């Protein structure tokens, strides 16, 4: 089951970047899991200042599935979302 | 669209091959067509895996997995150059038959290692697999039961022969062990496919899983063709087994191509 779309706009934007690559289920669960692991908080509390560290925490996941070069591109895109 | 074409290609080729073998009529010629097709499919699988491997940079996790799968496929194509030499021929006192066993053994090690790496990708990446713990365990247990039910039969048979003092090539038992592990690992690969469904990466993963399922069908047909209960259907089951080999190698080839296409679809900026 895929969870409903997140209400936090930053989380929604990150899920929107990850979902076309990893699918909506993994995009949403990854955001939840890595927010807890990296920030020690729930994903819906994510603010712009958290995005760089959060994006970095996704590197092992992205590097495993799309390789080093593409992982950097996706991380950069997520970091840009934090600057908007 | 391109992924759907890739997914259909192995089935279309295998179906066409089935028709050709039936139209040829002559059994020896049909067997020759099948042998050449399996050899070509192994090479195609090797090329597909190498293409996928070089999509990734040195040190990337899946690069090693695809390289191992490619090496395994290329080694299994040893019959192209090794068999024409004659099994009794010797090189430095070693028979071609012994060399064949060593190559198949190494190919099995690489094949299993590749499958283990693919099956562990979710863990290395730190993603969650869908479903309750109960459901995940049920999938794992089901895969293990199927693995032993199919690939365990020849292993038990060989072990019984060894216990009875008969000589059994070690390679047979290594191959059966490799088949059991590979079939059981369909479970984590299936769960990974379910986790990433809806994303572009689901294509290489589902095509890789299709290859594993085709190998399972090959093992099942091979076991049945050797069973006394199916002796009257041995020839037909033998043909099915060879067709499943073509299908398995075909799916491995297109999964490699899909891996490259899907990763490259993440645009570099």
XYZ file of C-alpha atoms in Angstrom:
353
model
C 0.000 0.000 0.000
C 1.278 3.446 -0.939
C 0.729 6.061 1.760
C -1.212 9.244 0.888
C 0.807 12.132 -0.568
C 2.758 13.985 2.145
C 1.407 17.383 3.306
C 4.827 18.913 4.010
C 5.747 20.619 0.685
C 9.471 19.840 1.068
C 8.742 16.176 1.680
C 6.316 16.158 -1.254
C 9.002 17.670 -3.501
C 11.621 15.117 -2.402
C 9.181 12.240 -2.904
C 8.410 13.754 -6.315
C 12.099 13.526 -7.249
C 12.611 9.987 -5.946
C 9.340 8.344 -7.033
C 9.964 8.273 -10.818
C 13.222 6.418 -10.109
C 12.493 4.213 -7.087
C 8.691 4.105 -7.160
C 6.266 5.830 -4.773
C 6.490 3.199 -2.028
C 10.276 3.344 -1.668
C 10.323 7.131 -2.195
C 7.954 7.654 0.734
C 9.380 5.022 3.060
C 12.945 6.207 2.328
C 12.035 9.791 3.259
C 10.447 8.597 6.514
C 13.260 6.201 7.394
C 16.148 8.541 6.590
C 14.487 11.520 8.326
C 14.311 9.464 11.520
C 17.868 8.128 11.108
C 19.543 11.405 10.125
C 17.506 14.050 11.909
C 15.921 11.983 14.651
C 12.527 13.414 13.716
C 9.470 12.501 11.671
C 9.598 13.413 7.973
C 6.659 15.830 8.204
C 8.769 18.112 10.458
C 11.403 18.543 7.713
C 12.343 22.211 7.056
C 14.567 23.792 4.399
C 17.592 23.873 6.710
C 17.397 20.061 7.118
C 17.475 19.340 3.399
C 21.274 19.307 2.751
C 21.979 16.798 5.547
C 18.909 14.783 4.637
C 19.910 14.663 0.954
C 23.377 13.433 1.923
C 21.824 10.614 3.962
C 20.179 9.278 0.786
C 23.560 8.779 -0.908
C 24.014 5.047 0.000
C 20.513 4.234 -1.243
C 20.886 6.158 -4.492
C 24.433 4.997 -5.093
C 23.345 1.374 -4.699
C 20.518 1.591 -7.201
C 21.631 4.190 -9.782
C 25.381 4.424 -9.237
C 27.676 7.204 -8.081
C 27.217 9.682 -10.966
C 23.422 9.608 -11.065
C 23.214 9.618 -7.266
C 25.076 12.945 -7.190
C 22.607 14.432 -9.677
C 19.605 13.363 -7.608
C 21.196 14.610 -4.362
C 21.867 17.973 -6.004
C 18.246 18.204 -7.160
C 17.005 17.490 -3.639
C 19.351 20.107 -2.182
C 18.003 22.647 -4.664
C 14.498 21.955 -3.363
C 15.677 23.124 0.056
C 16.819 26.434 -1.425
C 13.456 27.288 -3.005
C 7.172 1.491 -24.547
C 10.849 0.499 -25.030
C 10.763 -1.498 -21.786
C 7.641 -3.358 -22.889
C 9.389 -4.277 -26.146
C 12.401 -5.510 -24.145
C 10.082 -7.549 -21.905
C 8.333 -9.149 -24.905
C 11.508 -9.915 -26.883
C 12.667 -13.088 -25.043
C 9.149 -14.574 -25.170
C 8.798 -13.834 -28.901
C 12.229 -15.326 -29.664
C 11.533 -18.438 -27.550
C 8.111 -18.923 -29.173
C 9.666 -18.534 -32.639
C 12.340 -21.066 -31.715
C 9.660 -23.512 -30.559
C 7.940 -23.178 -33.946
C 11.207 -23.636 -35.849
C 12.076 -26.801 -33.894
C 8.628 -28.236 -34.643
C 8.705 -27.222 -38.297
C 12.148 -28.728 -38.820
C 10.698 -32.116 -37.902
C 14.036 -33.917 -37.979
C 14.977 -34.565 -34.335
C 18.760 -34.279 -34.810
C 18.446 -31.019 -36.713
C 15.987 -29.683 -34.114
C 18.493 -30.519 -31.360
C 21.239 -28.741 -33.316
C 19.043 -25.628 -33.700
C 18.335 -25.672 -29.946
C 22.014 -26.125 -29.040
C 23.095 -23.198 -31.244
C 20.259 -21.055 -29.861
C 21.219 -21.762 -26.250
C 24.858 -20.934 -27.035
C 23.842 -17.648 -28.688
C 21.539 -16.830 -25.766
C 24.379 -17.353 -23.256
C 26.613 -14.950 -25.185
C 23.741 -12.433 -25.442
C 23.177 -12.711 -21.679
C 26.864 -12.108 -21.043
C 26.872 -9.039 -23.294
C 23.709 -7.656 -21.631
C 25.236 -8.042 -18.175
C 28.541 -6.431 -19.194
C 26.594 -3.513 -20.742
C 24.756 -3.102 -17.415
C 27.987 -3.384 -15.403
C 29.688 -0.585 -17.324
C 26.713 1.698 -16.731
C 27.995 1.942 -13.164
C 31.265 3.470 -11.943
C 34.073 1.484 -10.362
C 33.148 0.649 -6.773
C 29.390 0.877 -7.360
C 27.533 -2.017 -5.754
C 25.551 -3.190 -8.773
C 28.571 -3.005 -11.093
C 30.021 -6.024 -9.316
C 26.688 -7.875 -9.385
C 26.297 -7.407 -13.148
C 29.963 -8.221 -13.815
C 29.642 -11.485 -11.911
C 26.454 -12.378 -13.811
C 28.205 -11.568 -17.096
C 31.278 -13.644 -16.269
C 29.021 -16.550 -15.295
C 27.114 -16.388 -18.614
C 30.270 -16.149 -20.715
C 31.867 -19.070 -18.851
C 28.735 -21.173 -19.354
C 29.125 -20.615 -23.096
C 32.284 -22.767 -22.885
C 30.544 -25.489 -24.939
C 31.051 -23.354 -28.067
C 34.815 -23.792 -28.041
C 35.383 -26.631 -25.566
C 33.012 -29.398 -26.673
C 34.239 -29.634 -30.289
C 37.639 -30.674 -28.887
C 36.148 -33.965 -27.635
C 35.617 -34.848 -23.991
C 38.434 -37.427 -23.896
C 41.088 -35.088 -25.322
C 43.769 -34.157 -22.779
C 45.785 -30.973 -22.184
C 48.781 -31.317 -19.871
C 47.254 -34.528 -18.621
C 43.842 -32.992 -17.891
C 40.811 -34.161 -19.871
C 38.449 -31.726 -21.562
C 35.712 -33.215 -19.383
C 37.595 -32.190 -16.219
C 38.241 -28.702 -17.652
C 34.508 -28.468 -18.407
C 33.642 -29.342 -14.803
C 36.037 -26.707 -13.455
C 34.613 -24.016 -15.766
C 31.003 -24.897 -14.867
C 31.929 -24.863 -11.172
C 33.495 -21.388 -11.454
C 30.498 -20.173 -13.505
C 28.143 -21.406 -10.786
C 30.125 -19.571 -8.098
C 29.965 -16.317 -10.092
C 26.267 -16.852 -10.888
C 25.318 -17.430 -7.262
C 27.480 -14.488 -6.110
C 25.711 -12.214 -8.621
C 22.284 -13.348 -7.406
C 23.287 -12.887 -3.756
C 24.456 -9.333 -4.516
C 21.211 -8.515 -6.339
C 19.142 -10.064 -3.540
C 20.983 -7.959 -0.908
C 20.731 -4.621 -2.746
C 17.678 -3.522 -0.722
C 19.615 -4.103 2.505
C 22.745 -2.300 1.271
C 20.632 0.631 0.070
C 18.682 0.672 3.327
C 15.191 0.488 1.819
C 12.200 -1.197 3.397
C 10.487 -4.092 1.698
C 6.693 -3.920 1.414
C 4.297 -6.071 3.414
C 4.116 -7.274 6.980
C 6.941 -9.352 8.472
C 4.622 -12.361 8.337
C 3.985 -11.892 4.610
C 7.681 -11.393 3.855
C 8.581 -14.560 5.729
C 5.860 -16.464 3.879
C 7.384 -15.400 0.548
C 10.860 -16.439 1.720
C 9.657 -19.813 3.054
C 7.667 -20.472 -0.154
C 10.767 -19.777 -2.282
C 12.911 -22.088 -0.120
C 10.309 -24.883 -0.347
C 10.111 -24.524 -4.140
C 13.926 -24.455 -4.359
C 14.283 -27.716 -2.453
C 11.311 -29.337 -4.204
C 12.879 -28.729 -7.612
C 16.655 -28.467 -7.296
C 16.802 -30.610 -4.152
C 15.603 -33.726 -6.018
C 18.793 -34.285 -8.067
C 20.919 -33.369 -5.044
C 19.216 -35.987 -2.851
C 19.538 -38.502 -5.710
C 23.280 -37.784 -6.040
C 23.846 -37.933 -2.291
C 22.031 -41.311 -2.170
C 24.312 -42.578 -4.928
C 27.398 -41.355 -3.054
C 26.136 -43.090 0.097
C 25.709 -46.277 -1.934
C 29.353 -46.045 -2.998
C 28.643 -44.928 -6.575
C 30.780 -42.331 -8.319
C 28.964 -39.007 -8.830
C 30.652 -35.996 -10.464
C 31.140 -33.302 -7.822
C 30.017 -30.710 -10.353
C 26.480 -32.170 -10.354
C 26.136 -31.517 -6.630
C 27.698 -28.051 -6.897
C 25.217 -27.177 -9.680
C 22.260 -28.456 -7.640
C 23.424 -26.463 -4.604
C 23.789 -23.347 -6.757
C 20.289 -23.905 -8.179
C 18.789 -24.200 -4.672
C 20.396 -20.927 -3.560
C 19.442 -19.115 -6.776
C 15.803 -20.238 -6.669
C 15.472 -19.359 -2.966
C 16.800 -15.870 -3.708
C 13.832 -15.183 -5.994
C 12.046 -14.117 -2.764
C 14.162 -11.035 -1.901
C 14.378 -10.042 -5.583
C 10.574 -10.281 -5.867
C 10.168 -8.136 -2.744
C 12.630 -5.588 -4.159
C 10.592 -5.469 -7.385
C 7.433 -4.831 -5.324
C 9.219 -2.103 -3.336
C 10.303 -0.157 -6.422
C 7.220 -0.704 -8.603
C 6.094 2.483 -10.268
C 9.697 3.665 -10.689
C 11.791 3.259 -13.819
C 14.170 0.864 -12.024
C 11.400 -1.706 -11.669
C 12.077 -2.748 -15.286
C 15.609 -4.140 -14.971
C 14.707 -5.726 -11.645
C 11.519 -7.391 -12.876
C 13.257 -8.626 -16.033
C 16.084 -10.007 -13.875
C 13.462 -11.778 -11.771
C 11.837 -13.145 -14.951
C 15.224 -14.656 -15.805
C 15.361 -16.314 -12.380
C 11.840 -17.714 -12.836
C 12.784 -19.055 -16.287
C 15.813 -20.804 -14.715
C 13.410 -22.295 -12.165
C 11.237 -23.585 -15.048
C 14.375 -24.981 -16.716
C 15.331 -26.843 -13.537
C 11.792 -28.209 -13.178
C 11.662 -29.423 -16.802
C 15.169 -30.902 -16.511
C 14.300 -32.819 -13.328
C 11.043 -34.124 -14.825
C 12.768 -35.180 -18.071
C 15.078 -37.438 -16.041
C 12.278 -38.861 -13.896
C 11.169 -42.429 -14.632
C 7.531 -41.359 -14.177
C 7.853 -39.011 -17.150
C 10.036 -41.263 -19.306
C 7.515 -41.219 -22.157
C 7.677 -37.399 -22.243
C 11.445 -37.134 -21.767
C 12.091 -35.809 -25.300
C 9.403 -33.118 -25.067
C 10.521 -32.092 -21.582
C 14.102 -31.920 -22.844
C 12.984 -29.465 -25.543
C 11.040 -27.425 -22.950
C 14.153 -27.319 -20.747
C 16.291 -25.984 -23.604
C 13.629 -23.409 -24.503
C 13.577 -22.260 -20.875
C 17.353 -21.842 -21.005
C 16.973 -19.569 -24.023
C 14.217 -17.651 -22.205
C 16.306 -17.289 -19.012
C 19.376 -16.057 -20.904
C 17.176 -13.779 -23.027
C 15.653 -12.171 -19.945
C 19.090 -11.743 -18.380
C 20.261 -9.989 -21.551
C 17.298 -7.580 -21.709
C 17.448 -6.903 -17.962
C 21.022 -5.709 -18.456
C 19.944 -3.466 -21.322
C 17.019 -2.164 -19.225
C 19.398 -1.493 -16.335
C 21.547 0.721 -18.550
C 18.559 2.481 -20.151
C 16.843 3.147 -16.826
C 19.953 4.483 -15.087
C 20.826 6.701 -18.044
C 17.255 8.058 -17.990
C 18.251 9.917 -14.797
C 19.606 12.930 -16.693
C 23.000 14.328 -15.845
C 22.817 18.102 -15.499
